[in-house]
C-alpha atoms as one frame of an Amber mdcrd trajectory, in Angstrom:
protein
   0.000   0.000   0.000   1.576   3.262  -1.093   1.739   6.455   0.941  -1.617
   8.208   0.984  -3.496   5.328  -0.646  -6.767   4.354   1.029  -6.779   0.558
   1.021  -9.932  -0.783  -0.605 -10.290  -3.925   1.525  -9.988  -2.016   4.782
 -12.348   0.640   3.499 -14.874  -2.058   2.582 -14.613  -3.510   6.083 -15.355
  -0.078   7.494 -18.294   0.355   5.138 -19.653  -2.965   6.424 -19.929  -1.305
   9.828 -16.767  -2.630  11.480 -14.554  -0.028  13.136 -10.863  -0.846  12.701
  -8.687  -0.237  15.731  -4.967  -0.947  15.957  -3.886  -3.356  18.693  -0.461
  -1.783  19.069   1.103   1.445  20.278   4.674   2.587  20.809   6.607   5.805
  20.849   8.387   4.616  17.724   5.240   4.574  15.564   4.035   7.807  17.144
   7.253   9.720  16.471   8.165   8.263  13.070   4.751   9.068  11.617   3.623
   5.465  11.135   0.605   5.825  13.399  -0.635   8.910  11.564  -0.126   7.081
   8.262  -2.241   4.160   9.451  -4.996   6.538  10.488  -4.796   8.393   7.192
  -4.524   5.478   4.752  -5.539   2.260   6.511  -8.966   3.171   7.942  -7.651
   2.929  11.525 -10.008   4.841  13.819  -8.842   3.729  17.257  -6.094   2.016
  19.192  -5.924  -0.459  22.044  -3.029  -1.046  24.411  -2.247  -3.456  27.219
   0.678  -4.067  29.598   2.296  -6.504  27.150   2.254  -3.947  24.345   3.903
  -1.316  26.533   6.414  -3.761  28.037   7.565  -4.704  24.534   7.631  -1.086
  23.376   9.804   0.150  26.238  12.126  -2.861  26.152  12.778  -2.495  22.408
  13.081   1.253  21.952  15.562   3.892  23.041  12.988   6.669  22.566  11.838
   6.356  26.187  15.300   6.899  27.676  15.289  10.731  27.684  11.970  10.927
  29.534  13.049   8.229  31.989  16.279  10.083  32.735  14.370  13.313  33.379
  11.974  11.513  35.678  14.837   9.875  37.555  16.543  13.242  37.913  13.382
  14.580  39.513  13.307  11.718  42.007  10.253  10.004  40.465  10.043   6.323
  41.389   9.647   3.526  38.857   5.896   3.085  39.331   5.131   6.734  38.657
   7.689   6.781  35.834   5.933   3.914  34.069   2.614   5.691  34.454   4.109
   8.880  33.014   5.561   7.007  30.010   2.345   5.247  29.103   0.202   8.324
  29.655   2.372  10.383  27.323   1.999   7.831  24.511  -1.748   7.546  25.047
  -2.181  11.319  25.087  -0.276  11.673  21.828  -2.339   8.939  20.164  -5.544
  10.493  21.520  -4.580  13.827  20.000  -3.966  12.227  16.591  -7.375  10.555
  16.798  -9.248  13.568  18.175 -10.613  14.652  14.742 -12.115  11.181  14.268
 -13.634  11.337  17.746 -15.221  14.666  16.847 -16.386  13.520  13.395 -18.026
  10.342  14.760 -19.601  12.073  17.755 -17.409  10.116  20.130 -18.071   6.657
  18.723 -14.536   6.142  17.379 -11.235   7.981  17.689 -10.658   6.101  20.940
  -7.481   5.099  22.798  -7.494   2.498  25.569  -5.211   2.370  28.623  -5.413
  -0.419  31.197  -5.655  -0.202  34.967  -3.012  -2.107  36.884  -3.690  -5.820
  36.289  -2.481  -6.498  39.814  -5.761  -4.962  41.023  -7.930  -7.460  39.108
  -9.352  -8.939  42.319 -10.058  -5.639  44.068 -13.159  -3.745  42.948 -12.638
  -0.543  44.916  -8.947  -0.238  44.019  -9.752  -0.816  40.343 -12.383   1.934
  40.377  -9.947   4.320  42.031  -7.225   3.486  39.508  -9.631   3.946  36.595
 -10.719   7.368  37.840  -7.109   8.417  38.408  -6.094   7.364  34.874  -9.092
   9.228  33.451  -8.037  12.396  35.257  -4.321  12.091  34.491  -4.712  11.401
  30.762  -7.276  14.211  30.540  -8.533  13.338  27.077 -12.254  12.831  26.328
 -11.461  10.073  23.825  -9.736   7.850  26.390 -11.176   4.468  27.335  -9.906
   2.918  30.549  -9.508  -0.846  30.283 -10.834  -2.959  33.152 -10.549  -6.771
  33.137 -13.798  -8.745  33.239 -13.016 -10.677  36.389 -15.895 -10.856  38.849
 -14.368  -7.990  40.833 -13.642  -6.174  37.581 -17.227  -6.402  36.339 -18.365
  -4.658  39.525 -15.653  -2.051  38.963 -16.976  -1.412  35.457 -20.251  -0.154
  36.933 -18.414   2.047  39.414 -16.157   3.606  36.803 -19.032   4.277  34.411
 -21.009   5.824  37.272 -18.169   8.332  37.620 -18.395   9.215  33.916 -15.340
   7.210  32.856 -15.386   5.563  29.412 -14.597   1.864  29.832 -13.132  -0.852
  27.629 -13.958  -4.115  29.397 -11.138  -6.494  28.562 -10.476 -10.234  28.915
 -14.055 -11.260  28.123 -14.187 -14.884  26.995 -17.696 -16.325  27.305 -21.161
 -15.347  26.098 -22.374 -15.465  29.692 -19.688 -13.045  30.863 -20.422 -10.837
  27.874 -24.055 -10.582  29.007 -22.904  -9.823  32.566 -20.662  -7.060  31.252
 -23.633  -5.632  29.338 -25.730  -5.640  32.504 -22.878  -3.942  34.397 -22.835
  -1.305  31.674 -26.570  -0.680  32.128 -26.139  -0.490  35.900 -23.217   1.917
  35.542 -25.149   4.211  33.207 -28.126   4.272  35.548 -25.800   5.413  38.313
 -24.111   7.893  35.960 -27.520   9.397  35.236 -28.179   9.720  38.961 -24.808
  11.448  39.284 -25.734  14.003  36.628 -23.489  12.814  33.795 -24.395  13.262
  30.142 -25.152   9.696  29.051 -24.369  10.435  25.408 -20.787  11.171  26.435
 -20.203   7.890  28.304 -19.016   5.123  25.966 -17.960   1.518  26.441 -16.827
  -1.537  24.509 -16.764  -5.155  25.608 -13.584  -6.835  24.356 -14.234 -10.484
  23.559 -10.990 -12.404  23.051 -11.387 -14.605  20.009  -8.338 -16.607  18.906
  -7.339 -17.589  22.425 -10.512 -19.699  22.633  -9.455 -21.780  19.634  -5.913
 -22.034  20.972  -7.028 -23.523  24.288  -9.846 -25.676  22.900  -7.670 -27.018
  20.087  -4.855 -27.850  22.508  -7.307 -29.976  24.478  -8.741 -31.560  21.336
  -5.246 -32.574  20.234  -4.627 -34.221  23.603  -7.929 -36.059  23.290  -7.151
 -37.202  19.743  -9.998 -35.419  17.926  -8.155 -32.904  15.721 -11.009 -32.818
  13.195 -12.877 -30.481  15.563 -10.091 -27.902  15.628 -10.875 -24.294  14.747
 -14.633 -24.482  15.328 -14.963 -22.972  18.806 -13.752 -19.369  18.632 -15.993
 -17.971  15.896 -19.021 -19.813  17.257 -18.276 -18.498  20.736 -17.955 -14.934
  19.422 -21.235 -15.144  17.493 -23.091 -16.330  20.588 -21.475 -13.569  22.645
 -22.790 -11.039  20.150 -26.258 -12.569  20.526 -25.984 -12.452  24.327 -25.030
  -8.782  24.369 -27.726  -7.862  21.863 -30.323  -9.327  24.235 -29.436  -6.648
  26.802 -30.743  -3.872  24.542 -34.361  -5.038  24.618 -34.793  -4.535  28.369
 -36.955  -1.676  29.726 -33.958  -0.495  31.786 -31.924   0.002  28.634 -34.786
   1.605  26.751 -35.058   4.212  29.511 -31.339   4.967  29.248 -31.474   5.131
  25.450 -34.310   7.653  25.683 -31.939   9.824  27.708 -29.231   9.666  25.041
 -27.230   6.592  26.054 -25.327   4.683  23.357 -25.194   0.871  23.494 -21.986
  -0.840  24.480 -20.250  -2.175  21.376 -18.661  -5.576  21.080 -14.965  -5.424
  20.240 -13.275  -8.423  18.659  -9.913  -8.745  20.444  -7.183 -11.341  19.990
  -7.749 -11.371  16.236  -4.220 -12.456  15.378  -4.082 -16.072  14.178  -1.927
 -18.307  16.374  -2.251 -21.492  14.290  -0.443 -21.211  10.929  -2.769 -23.811
   9.422  -5.661 -21.306   9.663  -6.157 -18.405   7.235  -4.364 -15.381   8.649
  -7.509 -13.243   8.446  -9.837 -15.891   9.955 -10.893 -13.868  12.996 -11.587
 -10.708  10.998 -13.324 -12.178   7.960 -15.397 -14.489  10.146 -16.763 -11.712
  12.361 -17.994  -9.034  10.001 -21.154  -7.408  11.311 -22.381  -3.858  11.680
 -21.717  -1.959  14.895 -18.668  -3.876  16.102 -14.976  -3.081  16.491 -12.106
  -5.248  15.281  -8.789  -4.449  16.923  -5.912  -5.921  14.943  -2.178  -6.269
  15.500  -0.142  -4.816  12.620   0.430  -8.219  10.994  -3.300  -8.962  10.841
  -4.089  -5.458   9.599  -1.538  -5.867   6.794  -2.825  -9.333   5.938  -6.399
  -8.126   5.609  -5.290  -5.110   3.578  -3.480  -7.483   1.222  -5.970 -10.318
   0.763  -8.865 -10.030   3.212 -12.262 -11.019   1.870 -15.725  -9.795   2.796
 -18.863 -11.855   2.479 -22.336 -11.304   3.891 -22.834 -10.651   7.597 -20.917
 -13.417   9.380 -22.492 -12.987  12.833 -26.174 -12.052  12.856 -28.412 -14.967
  11.926 -25.764 -17.599  12.591 -26.763 -18.296  16.191 -28.117 -21.803  15.545
 -25.024 -22.776  13.585 -22.781 -21.351  16.306 -24.675 -23.150  19.058 -24.364
 -26.407  17.125 -20.616 -25.932  16.737 -20.111 -25.330  20.458 -22.392 -28.239
  21.302 -20.259 -30.484  19.080 -17.103 -29.280  20.798 -18.645 -29.960  24.195
 -19.844 -33.391  23.040 -16.247 -34.194  22.092 -15.393 -33.820  25.772 -14.392
 -30.161  26.087 -15.531 -28.435  29.289 -16.127 -24.936  27.922 -16.700 -23.379
  31.351 -13.280 -24.645  32.386 -11.825 -23.242  29.153 -13.271 -19.798  29.950
 -12.047 -19.891  33.554  -8.582 -21.008  32.450  -8.312 -18.276  29.841  -9.402
 -15.593  32.304  -6.874 -16.690  34.928  -4.115 -16.944  32.348  -5.053 -13.593
  30.801  -4.834 -11.773  34.116  -1.599 -13.581  34.990  -0.006 -12.742  31.611
  -0.878  -9.070  31.902   0.396  -8.982  35.487   3.670 -10.566  34.343   3.934
  -7.982  31.566   3.213  -5.257  34.099   6.175  -6.441  36.163   8.328  -6.683
  33.019   7.318  -3.135  32.133   8.550  -1.929  35.507  11.738  -3.965  35.145
  12.482  -2.359  31.786  11.960   1.093  33.251  14.126   0.208  36.250  16.950
  -0.810  33.917  16.874   2.659  32.337  16.727   4.320  35.738  19.685   2.305
  36.980
């Protein structure tokens, strides 16, 4: 794709109603102009981050060293230094995306920044951290990421009640997706009581897609039924979409909508393909439906730009087929509830490990 060219496949995906967000952020792509190029010519209208993304960015780039040295010279400890580094990157990305945020009336042009994953089991501490990040970043197009643990789901309501935009991350099951939707409704009801403009409070529910296939397929291989591989993740995502859509028919939601509230959108996360035997655009092409977000790592974005294909809606109307696929997986001996629980525990643990690695990288710079 040449400089300034608007890629037709990505544009078509956008026209199908899927917002394209980039699942990557670093000071390198912010300062070398790559991020602005992606926004300008690759239909990118948002960006998501997580502790792993920042840990990799700081470990691999020298661009953070000057700021770290200044912070160290001012006696700032490593925890506050890490917060300052990530906030600066998020603010810069938010400023690049601000025109999109304005043009779409706040729907897109969003940047996500995660609370400390070490707080995943503490509702009150997560709410406090979310509010602090919201105030420190000081950008209306920020979304604070909160993990969908049981404590985290309660924190989602508390953060929304304070007027904080929330990206609910590490969602794996249709049931948890519905619970996140209900937490969103509860949070907006409380936000209304607190006098917040409901039209200004936005949220997405980030359903992790490819990780479901990775874990289910690992178990299928152990059990000796490889013919079932690759069937769980898309089916799971389609049923999650159905579960969230059911929230919007309730009288509680209708009351909020009448006061200007926008529905929580489903965001397809973990769209990178882990199994090389699968098409490299599987989790984008298979989840095309209006009103969703697909956040893609750079490799997946490039793959779709090069050879991604669009068919009819691949989510709405496929509920029976999806249910049959998951039923077949369960009949093969896969305990899906255990899969979801395992993925949630591992997801929190991986982000916590990346959080510690992020601090270690900063400590190395600080000496």
